[in-house]
Short mmCIF file of C-alpha atoms (C1' of nucleotides) in Angstrom, two decimals:
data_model
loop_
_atom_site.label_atom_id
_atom_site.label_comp_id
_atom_site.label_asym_id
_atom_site.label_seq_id
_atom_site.Cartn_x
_atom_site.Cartn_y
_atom_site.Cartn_z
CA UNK A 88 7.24 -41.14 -30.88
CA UNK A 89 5.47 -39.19 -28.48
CA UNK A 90 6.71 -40.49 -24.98
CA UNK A 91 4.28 -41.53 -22.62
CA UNK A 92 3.59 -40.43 -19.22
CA UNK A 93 3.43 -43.81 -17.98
CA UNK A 94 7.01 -44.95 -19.08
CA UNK A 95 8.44 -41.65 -17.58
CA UNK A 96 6.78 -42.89 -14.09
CA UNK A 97 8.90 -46.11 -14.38
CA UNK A 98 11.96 -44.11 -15.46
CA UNK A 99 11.52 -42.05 -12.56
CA UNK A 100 10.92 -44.79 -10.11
CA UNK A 101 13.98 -46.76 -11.54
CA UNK A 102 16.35 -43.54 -10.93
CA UNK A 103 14.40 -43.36 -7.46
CA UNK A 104 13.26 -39.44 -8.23
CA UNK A 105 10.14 -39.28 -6.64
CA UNK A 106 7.12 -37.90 -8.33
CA UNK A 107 5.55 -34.60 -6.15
CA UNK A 108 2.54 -33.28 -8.19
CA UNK A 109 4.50 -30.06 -8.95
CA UNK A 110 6.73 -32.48 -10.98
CA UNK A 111 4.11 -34.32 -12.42
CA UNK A 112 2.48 -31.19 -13.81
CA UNK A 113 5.84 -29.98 -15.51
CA UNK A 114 6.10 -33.12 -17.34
CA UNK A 115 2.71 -32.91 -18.06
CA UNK A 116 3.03 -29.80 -19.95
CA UNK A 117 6.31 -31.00 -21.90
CA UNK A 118 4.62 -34.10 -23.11
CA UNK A 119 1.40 -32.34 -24.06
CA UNK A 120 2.15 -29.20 -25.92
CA UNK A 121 5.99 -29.95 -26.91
CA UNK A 122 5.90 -26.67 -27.05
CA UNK A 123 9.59 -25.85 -25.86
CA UNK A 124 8.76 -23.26 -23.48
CA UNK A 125 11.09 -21.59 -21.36
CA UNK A 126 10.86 -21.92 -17.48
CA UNK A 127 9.47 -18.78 -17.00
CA UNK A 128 6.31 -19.80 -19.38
CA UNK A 129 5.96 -22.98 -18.06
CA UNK A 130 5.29 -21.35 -14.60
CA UNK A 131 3.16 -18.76 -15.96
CA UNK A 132 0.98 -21.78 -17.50
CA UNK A 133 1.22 -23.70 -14.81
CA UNK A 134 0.66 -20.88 -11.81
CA UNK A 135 -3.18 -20.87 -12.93
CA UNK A 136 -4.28 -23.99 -11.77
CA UNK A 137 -1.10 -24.04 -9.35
CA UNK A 138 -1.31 -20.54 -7.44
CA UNK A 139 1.35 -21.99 -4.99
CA UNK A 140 3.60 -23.09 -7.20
CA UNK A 141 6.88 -21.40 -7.16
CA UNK A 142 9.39 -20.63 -9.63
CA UNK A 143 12.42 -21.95 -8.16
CA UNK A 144 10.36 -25.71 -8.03
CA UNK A 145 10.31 -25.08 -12.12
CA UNK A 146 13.76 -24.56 -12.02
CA UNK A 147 14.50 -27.34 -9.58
CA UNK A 148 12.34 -29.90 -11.39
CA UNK A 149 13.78 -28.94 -14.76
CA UNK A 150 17.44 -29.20 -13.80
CA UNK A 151 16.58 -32.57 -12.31
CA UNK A 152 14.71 -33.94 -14.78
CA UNK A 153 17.48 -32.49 -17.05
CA UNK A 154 20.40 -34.33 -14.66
CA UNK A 155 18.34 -37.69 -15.27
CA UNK A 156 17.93 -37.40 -19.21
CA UNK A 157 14.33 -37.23 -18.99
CA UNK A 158 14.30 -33.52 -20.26
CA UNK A 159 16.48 -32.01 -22.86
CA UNK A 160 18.15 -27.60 -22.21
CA UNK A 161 17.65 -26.13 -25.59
CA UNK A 162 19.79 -23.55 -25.52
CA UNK A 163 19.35 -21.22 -28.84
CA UNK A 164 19.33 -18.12 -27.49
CA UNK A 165 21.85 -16.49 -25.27
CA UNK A 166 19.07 -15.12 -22.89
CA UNK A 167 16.89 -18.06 -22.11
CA UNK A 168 16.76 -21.58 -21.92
CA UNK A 169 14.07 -23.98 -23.52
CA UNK A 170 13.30 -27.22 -22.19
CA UNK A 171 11.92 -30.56 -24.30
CA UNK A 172 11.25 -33.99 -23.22
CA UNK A 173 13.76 -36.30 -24.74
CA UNK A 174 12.14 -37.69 -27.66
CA UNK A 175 15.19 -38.80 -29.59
CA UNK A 176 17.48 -37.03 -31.95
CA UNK A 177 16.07 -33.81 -33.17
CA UNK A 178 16.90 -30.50 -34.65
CA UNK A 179 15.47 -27.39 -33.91
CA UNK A 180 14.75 -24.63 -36.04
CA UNK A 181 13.85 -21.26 -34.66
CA UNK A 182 11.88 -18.57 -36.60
CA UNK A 183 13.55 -15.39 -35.68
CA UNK A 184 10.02 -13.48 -36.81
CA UNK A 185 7.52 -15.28 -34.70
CA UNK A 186 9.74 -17.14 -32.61
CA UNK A 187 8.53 -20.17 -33.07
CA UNK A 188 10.26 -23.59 -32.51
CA UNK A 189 10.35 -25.95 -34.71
CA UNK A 190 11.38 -29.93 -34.64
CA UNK A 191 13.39 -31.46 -37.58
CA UNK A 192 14.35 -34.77 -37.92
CA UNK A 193 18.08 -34.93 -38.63
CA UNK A 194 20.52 -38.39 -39.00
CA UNK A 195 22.79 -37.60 -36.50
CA UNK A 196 24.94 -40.36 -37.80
CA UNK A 197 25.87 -38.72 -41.09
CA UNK A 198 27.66 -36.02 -38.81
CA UNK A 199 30.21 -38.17 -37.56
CA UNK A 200 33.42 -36.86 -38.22
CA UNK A 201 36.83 -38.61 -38.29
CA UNK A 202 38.34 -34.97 -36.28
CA UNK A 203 36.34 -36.19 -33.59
CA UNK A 204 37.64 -39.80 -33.41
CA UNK A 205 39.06 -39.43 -29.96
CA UNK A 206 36.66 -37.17 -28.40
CA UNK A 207 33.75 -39.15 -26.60
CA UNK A 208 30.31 -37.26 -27.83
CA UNK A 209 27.98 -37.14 -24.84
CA UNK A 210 25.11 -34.90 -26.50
CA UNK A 211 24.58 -33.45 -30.29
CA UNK A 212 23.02 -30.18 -31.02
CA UNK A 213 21.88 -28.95 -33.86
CA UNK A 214 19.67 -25.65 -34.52
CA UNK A 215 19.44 -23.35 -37.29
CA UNK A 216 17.50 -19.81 -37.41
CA UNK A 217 16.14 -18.38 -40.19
CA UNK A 218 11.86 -17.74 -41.23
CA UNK A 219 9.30 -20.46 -41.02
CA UNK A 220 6.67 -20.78 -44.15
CA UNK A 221 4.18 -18.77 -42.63
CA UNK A 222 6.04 -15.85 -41.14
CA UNK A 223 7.62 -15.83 -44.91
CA UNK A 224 3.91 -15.71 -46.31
CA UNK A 225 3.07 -13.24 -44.35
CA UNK A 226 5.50 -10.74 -45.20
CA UNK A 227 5.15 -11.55 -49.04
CA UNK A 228 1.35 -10.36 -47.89
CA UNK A 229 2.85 -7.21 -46.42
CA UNK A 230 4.71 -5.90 -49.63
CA UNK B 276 41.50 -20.81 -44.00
CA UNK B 277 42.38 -18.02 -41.43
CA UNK B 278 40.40 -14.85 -41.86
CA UNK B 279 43.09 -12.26 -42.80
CA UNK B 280 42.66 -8.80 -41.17
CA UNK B 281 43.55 -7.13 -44.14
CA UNK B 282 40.06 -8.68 -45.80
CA UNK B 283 38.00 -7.80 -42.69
CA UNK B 284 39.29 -4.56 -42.70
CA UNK B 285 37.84 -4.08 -46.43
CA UNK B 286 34.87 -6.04 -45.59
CA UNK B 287 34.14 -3.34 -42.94
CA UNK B 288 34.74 -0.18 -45.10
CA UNK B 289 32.73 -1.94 -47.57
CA UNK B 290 30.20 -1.79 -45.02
CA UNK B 291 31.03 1.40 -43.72
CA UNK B 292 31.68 0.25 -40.10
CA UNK B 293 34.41 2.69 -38.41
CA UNK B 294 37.51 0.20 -37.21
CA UNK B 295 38.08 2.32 -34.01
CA UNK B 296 41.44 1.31 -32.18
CA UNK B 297 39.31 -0.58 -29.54
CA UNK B 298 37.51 -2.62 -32.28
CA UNK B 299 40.55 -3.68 -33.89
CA UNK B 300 41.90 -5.07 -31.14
CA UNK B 301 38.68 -6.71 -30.37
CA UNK B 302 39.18 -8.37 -33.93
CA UNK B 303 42.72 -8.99 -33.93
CA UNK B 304 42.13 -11.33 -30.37
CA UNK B 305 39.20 -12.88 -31.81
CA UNK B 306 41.45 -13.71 -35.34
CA UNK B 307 44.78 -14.74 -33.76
CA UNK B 308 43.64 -16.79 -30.78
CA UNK B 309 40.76 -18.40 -32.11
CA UNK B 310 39.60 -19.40 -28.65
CA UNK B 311 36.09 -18.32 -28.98
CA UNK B 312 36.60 -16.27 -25.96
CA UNK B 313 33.48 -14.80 -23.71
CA UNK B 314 33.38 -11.18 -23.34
CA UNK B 315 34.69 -11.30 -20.16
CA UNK B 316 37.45 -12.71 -21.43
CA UNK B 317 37.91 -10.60 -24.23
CA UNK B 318 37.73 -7.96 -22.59
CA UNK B 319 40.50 -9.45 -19.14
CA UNK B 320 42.28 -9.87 -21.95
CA UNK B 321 42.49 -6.83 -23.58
CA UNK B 322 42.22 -4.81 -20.79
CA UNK B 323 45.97 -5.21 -19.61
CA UNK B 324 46.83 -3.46 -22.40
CA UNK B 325 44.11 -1.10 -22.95
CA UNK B 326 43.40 0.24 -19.46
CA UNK B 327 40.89 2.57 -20.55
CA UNK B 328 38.99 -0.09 -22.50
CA UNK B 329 35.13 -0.44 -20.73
CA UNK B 330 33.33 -3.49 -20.75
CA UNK B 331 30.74 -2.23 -22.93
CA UNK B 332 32.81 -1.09 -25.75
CA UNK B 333 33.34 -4.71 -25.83
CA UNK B 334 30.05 -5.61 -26.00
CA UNK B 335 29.00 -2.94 -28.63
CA UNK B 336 31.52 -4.32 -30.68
CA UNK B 337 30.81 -7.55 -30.66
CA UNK B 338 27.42 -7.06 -31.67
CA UNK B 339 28.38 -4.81 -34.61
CA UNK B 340 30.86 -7.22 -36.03
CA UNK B 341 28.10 -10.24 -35.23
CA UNK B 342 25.04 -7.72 -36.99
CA UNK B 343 27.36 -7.80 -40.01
CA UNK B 344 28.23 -11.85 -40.13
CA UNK B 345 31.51 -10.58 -39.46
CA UNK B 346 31.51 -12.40 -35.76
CA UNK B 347 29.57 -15.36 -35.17
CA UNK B 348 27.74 -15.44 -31.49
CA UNK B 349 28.08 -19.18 -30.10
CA UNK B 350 25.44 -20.22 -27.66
CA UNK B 351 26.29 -23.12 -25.94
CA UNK B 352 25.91 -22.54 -21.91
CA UNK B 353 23.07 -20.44 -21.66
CA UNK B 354 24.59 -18.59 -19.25
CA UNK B 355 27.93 -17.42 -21.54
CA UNK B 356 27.67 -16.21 -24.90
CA UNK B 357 31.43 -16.85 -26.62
CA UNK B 358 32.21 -15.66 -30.17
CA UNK B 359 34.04 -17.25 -33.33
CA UNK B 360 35.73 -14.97 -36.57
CA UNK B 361 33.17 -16.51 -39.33
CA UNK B 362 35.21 -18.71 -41.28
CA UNK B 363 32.74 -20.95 -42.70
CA UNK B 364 30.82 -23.89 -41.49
CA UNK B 365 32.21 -25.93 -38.75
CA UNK B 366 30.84 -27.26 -35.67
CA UNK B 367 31.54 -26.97 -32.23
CA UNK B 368 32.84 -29.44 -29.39
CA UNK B 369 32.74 -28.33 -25.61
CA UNK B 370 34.78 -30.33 -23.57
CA UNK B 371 32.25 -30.64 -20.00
CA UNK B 372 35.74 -31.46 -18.31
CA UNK B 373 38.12 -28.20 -19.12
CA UNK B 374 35.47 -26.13 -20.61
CA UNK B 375 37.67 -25.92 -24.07
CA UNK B 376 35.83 -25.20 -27.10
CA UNK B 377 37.46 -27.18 -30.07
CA UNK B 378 36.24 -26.47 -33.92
CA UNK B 379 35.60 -29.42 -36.48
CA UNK B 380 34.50 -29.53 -39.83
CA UNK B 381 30.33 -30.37 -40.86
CA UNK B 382 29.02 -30.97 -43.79
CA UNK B 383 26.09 -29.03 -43.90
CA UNK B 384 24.49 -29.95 -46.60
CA UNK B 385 24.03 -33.48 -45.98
CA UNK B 386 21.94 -31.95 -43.32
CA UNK B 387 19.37 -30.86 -45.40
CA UNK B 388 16.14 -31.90 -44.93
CA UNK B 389 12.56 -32.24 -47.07
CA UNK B 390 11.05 -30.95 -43.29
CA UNK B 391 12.54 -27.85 -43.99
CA UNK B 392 11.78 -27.21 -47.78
CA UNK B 393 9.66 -24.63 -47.21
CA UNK B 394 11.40 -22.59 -44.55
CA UNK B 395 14.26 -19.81 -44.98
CA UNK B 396 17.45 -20.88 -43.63
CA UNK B 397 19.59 -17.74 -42.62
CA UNK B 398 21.87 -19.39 -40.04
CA UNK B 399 22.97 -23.41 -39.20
CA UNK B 400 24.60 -24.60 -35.69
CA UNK B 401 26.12 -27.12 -34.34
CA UNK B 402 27.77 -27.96 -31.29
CA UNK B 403 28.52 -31.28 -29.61
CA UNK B 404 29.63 -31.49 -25.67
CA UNK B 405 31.61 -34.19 -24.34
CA UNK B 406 35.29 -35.39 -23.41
CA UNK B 407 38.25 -34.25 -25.25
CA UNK B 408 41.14 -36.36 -25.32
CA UNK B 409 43.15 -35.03 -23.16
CA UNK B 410 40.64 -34.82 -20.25
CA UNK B 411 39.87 -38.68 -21.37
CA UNK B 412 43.62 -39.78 -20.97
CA UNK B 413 43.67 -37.39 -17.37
CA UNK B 414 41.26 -39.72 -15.89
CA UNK B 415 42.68 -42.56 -16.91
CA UNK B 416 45.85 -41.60 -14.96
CA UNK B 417 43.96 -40.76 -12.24
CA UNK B 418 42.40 -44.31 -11.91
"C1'" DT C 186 1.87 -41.19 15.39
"C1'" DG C 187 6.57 -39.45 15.18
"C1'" DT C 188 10.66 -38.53 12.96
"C1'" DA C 189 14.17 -38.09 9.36
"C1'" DG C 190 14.85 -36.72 4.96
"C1'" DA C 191 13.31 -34.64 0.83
"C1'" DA C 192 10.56 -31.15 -1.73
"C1'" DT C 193 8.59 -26.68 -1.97
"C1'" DT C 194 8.35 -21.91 -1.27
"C1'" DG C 195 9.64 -16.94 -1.13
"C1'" DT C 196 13.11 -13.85 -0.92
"C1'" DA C 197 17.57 -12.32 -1.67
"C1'" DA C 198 21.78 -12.71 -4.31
"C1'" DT C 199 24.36 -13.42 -8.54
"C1'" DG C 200 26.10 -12.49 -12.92
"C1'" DA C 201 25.81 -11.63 -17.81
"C1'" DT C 202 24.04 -8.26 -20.66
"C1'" DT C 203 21.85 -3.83 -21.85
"C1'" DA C 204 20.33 1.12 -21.26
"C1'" DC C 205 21.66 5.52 -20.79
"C1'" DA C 206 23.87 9.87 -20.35
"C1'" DA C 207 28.28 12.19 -20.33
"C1'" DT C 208 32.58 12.45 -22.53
"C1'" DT C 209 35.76 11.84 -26.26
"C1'" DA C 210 37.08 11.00 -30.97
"C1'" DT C 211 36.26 11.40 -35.90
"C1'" DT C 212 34.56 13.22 -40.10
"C1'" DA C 213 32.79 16.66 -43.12
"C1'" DT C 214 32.51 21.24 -44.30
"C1'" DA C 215 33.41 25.98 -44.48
"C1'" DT D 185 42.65 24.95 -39.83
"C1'" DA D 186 38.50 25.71 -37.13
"C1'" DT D 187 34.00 24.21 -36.25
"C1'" DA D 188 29.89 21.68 -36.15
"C1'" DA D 189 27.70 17.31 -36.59
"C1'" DT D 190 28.00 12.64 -35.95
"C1'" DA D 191 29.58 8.48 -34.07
"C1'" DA D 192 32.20 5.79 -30.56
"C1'" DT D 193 33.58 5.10 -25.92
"C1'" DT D 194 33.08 5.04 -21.12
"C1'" DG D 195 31.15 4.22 -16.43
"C1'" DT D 196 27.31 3.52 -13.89
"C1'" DA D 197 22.88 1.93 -13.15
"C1'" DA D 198 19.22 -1.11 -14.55
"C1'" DT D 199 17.43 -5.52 -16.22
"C1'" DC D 200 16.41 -10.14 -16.26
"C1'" DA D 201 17.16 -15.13 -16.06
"C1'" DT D 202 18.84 -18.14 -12.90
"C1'" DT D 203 20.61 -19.75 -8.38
"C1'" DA D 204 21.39 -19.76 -3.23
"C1'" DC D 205 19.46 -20.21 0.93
"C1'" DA D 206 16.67 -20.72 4.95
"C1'" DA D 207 12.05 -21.64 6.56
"C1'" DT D 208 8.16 -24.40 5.90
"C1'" DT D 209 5.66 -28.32 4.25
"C1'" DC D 210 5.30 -32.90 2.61
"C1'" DT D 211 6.38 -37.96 2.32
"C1'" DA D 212 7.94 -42.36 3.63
"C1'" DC D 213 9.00 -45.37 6.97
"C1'" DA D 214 9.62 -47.11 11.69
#
DNA sequence: TGTAGAATTGTAATGATTACAATTATTATA
DNA sequence: TATAATAATTGTAATCATTACAATTCTACA
């Protein structure tokens, strides 16, 4: 399930996008924490061990990455974008008390519709919001 | 199927939110063009016949009406936040080619998933982005 | 090694949204 | 009806994520 690093490299050499270290360490940090962070977190990670990385190269790697299907724009939130390596289909579920994202496996097959015959589908989204168990537990802690 | 304005209009003394002449009108665009216009456009829109109308107004309203599930807030682009009359579940399709935002009918349930037993679900999206027809049969023309 | 082309960087610009304070409209009450 | 209190509207300024751009640095290849 998990991609590996290794088959990205040969994804990326077969769409000739070459692999700077910059690159290397954002797709490093998608794979390992899957964490769906935002751009601006992912540089903040990455600036400690990168103090010359800038935040425009986030933003560049991430739309290109994004242009070659190798990373996924989770857009949830009107304010910020989220970024995931494409791990097949997924849902997302956001907790609006902690904030936390969520994966959820979803049959993205069952949502074909017959309204959409003619339309050609290039990319599904699906996300709900609500409270995850422990944010719930929490508050039933609080009362 | 179409939210009548006479049952918003009740929904909103019932939850004693002031229908100012501005508001109205934001709600009477939103219910008879069903385009799920930006604010920008909403407020273009209105504007011609509202000189006095600011940009904020808009903005305050929509968040009212979308505080009290009376607007839905549709994030697609993260860079444009568009808004939809609630009229029960349905999906979204974004055509990449002229932007148009075309409704179609989920079933939500089917969606359901043991993942997500234990957490609260307060709100479910959707939203698919591809071709419409229309754009599909332009490019045929044009090849 | 030198050179062309690509990637990175930092800063400035953009553009949607929000904050805020002044003005205007509405409601409740005398 | 007049008045005070409250809420809504307005315009401008601020914010913040993202993008544009030009200078610099890096890489690949001759």
């Amino acid at each position: 399930m998990k991609p590996l690093l290794e088959d990205i490299k040969q994804e990326l050499k077969a769409k000739n996008i070459y692999l700077s270290h910059q690159r290397l360490k954002v797709l490093e940090c998608l794979i390992q924490n899957h964490c769906h962070p935002t751009a601006e977190e992912l540089f903040i990670g990455l600036h400690k061990d990168m103090p010359t990385l800038s935040k425009t190269t986030v933003y560049n790697t991430l739309r290109i990455l994004a242009e070659s299907d190798l990373v996924r724009t989770i857009t949830i939130e009107g304010n910020e974008s989220r970024y995931d390596i494409v791990t097949g289909d997924h849902g997302h579920f956001k907790c609006g008390s902690c904030g936390m994202i969520f994966d959820f496996p979803i049959d993205f097959d069952s949502l074909l519709t017959k309204e959409l015959i003619r339309f050609k589908i290039i990319e599904k989204n699906i996300y709900f919001k609500g409270l995850c168990p422990e944010c719930i537990s929490n508050k039933q802690k609080i009362k």
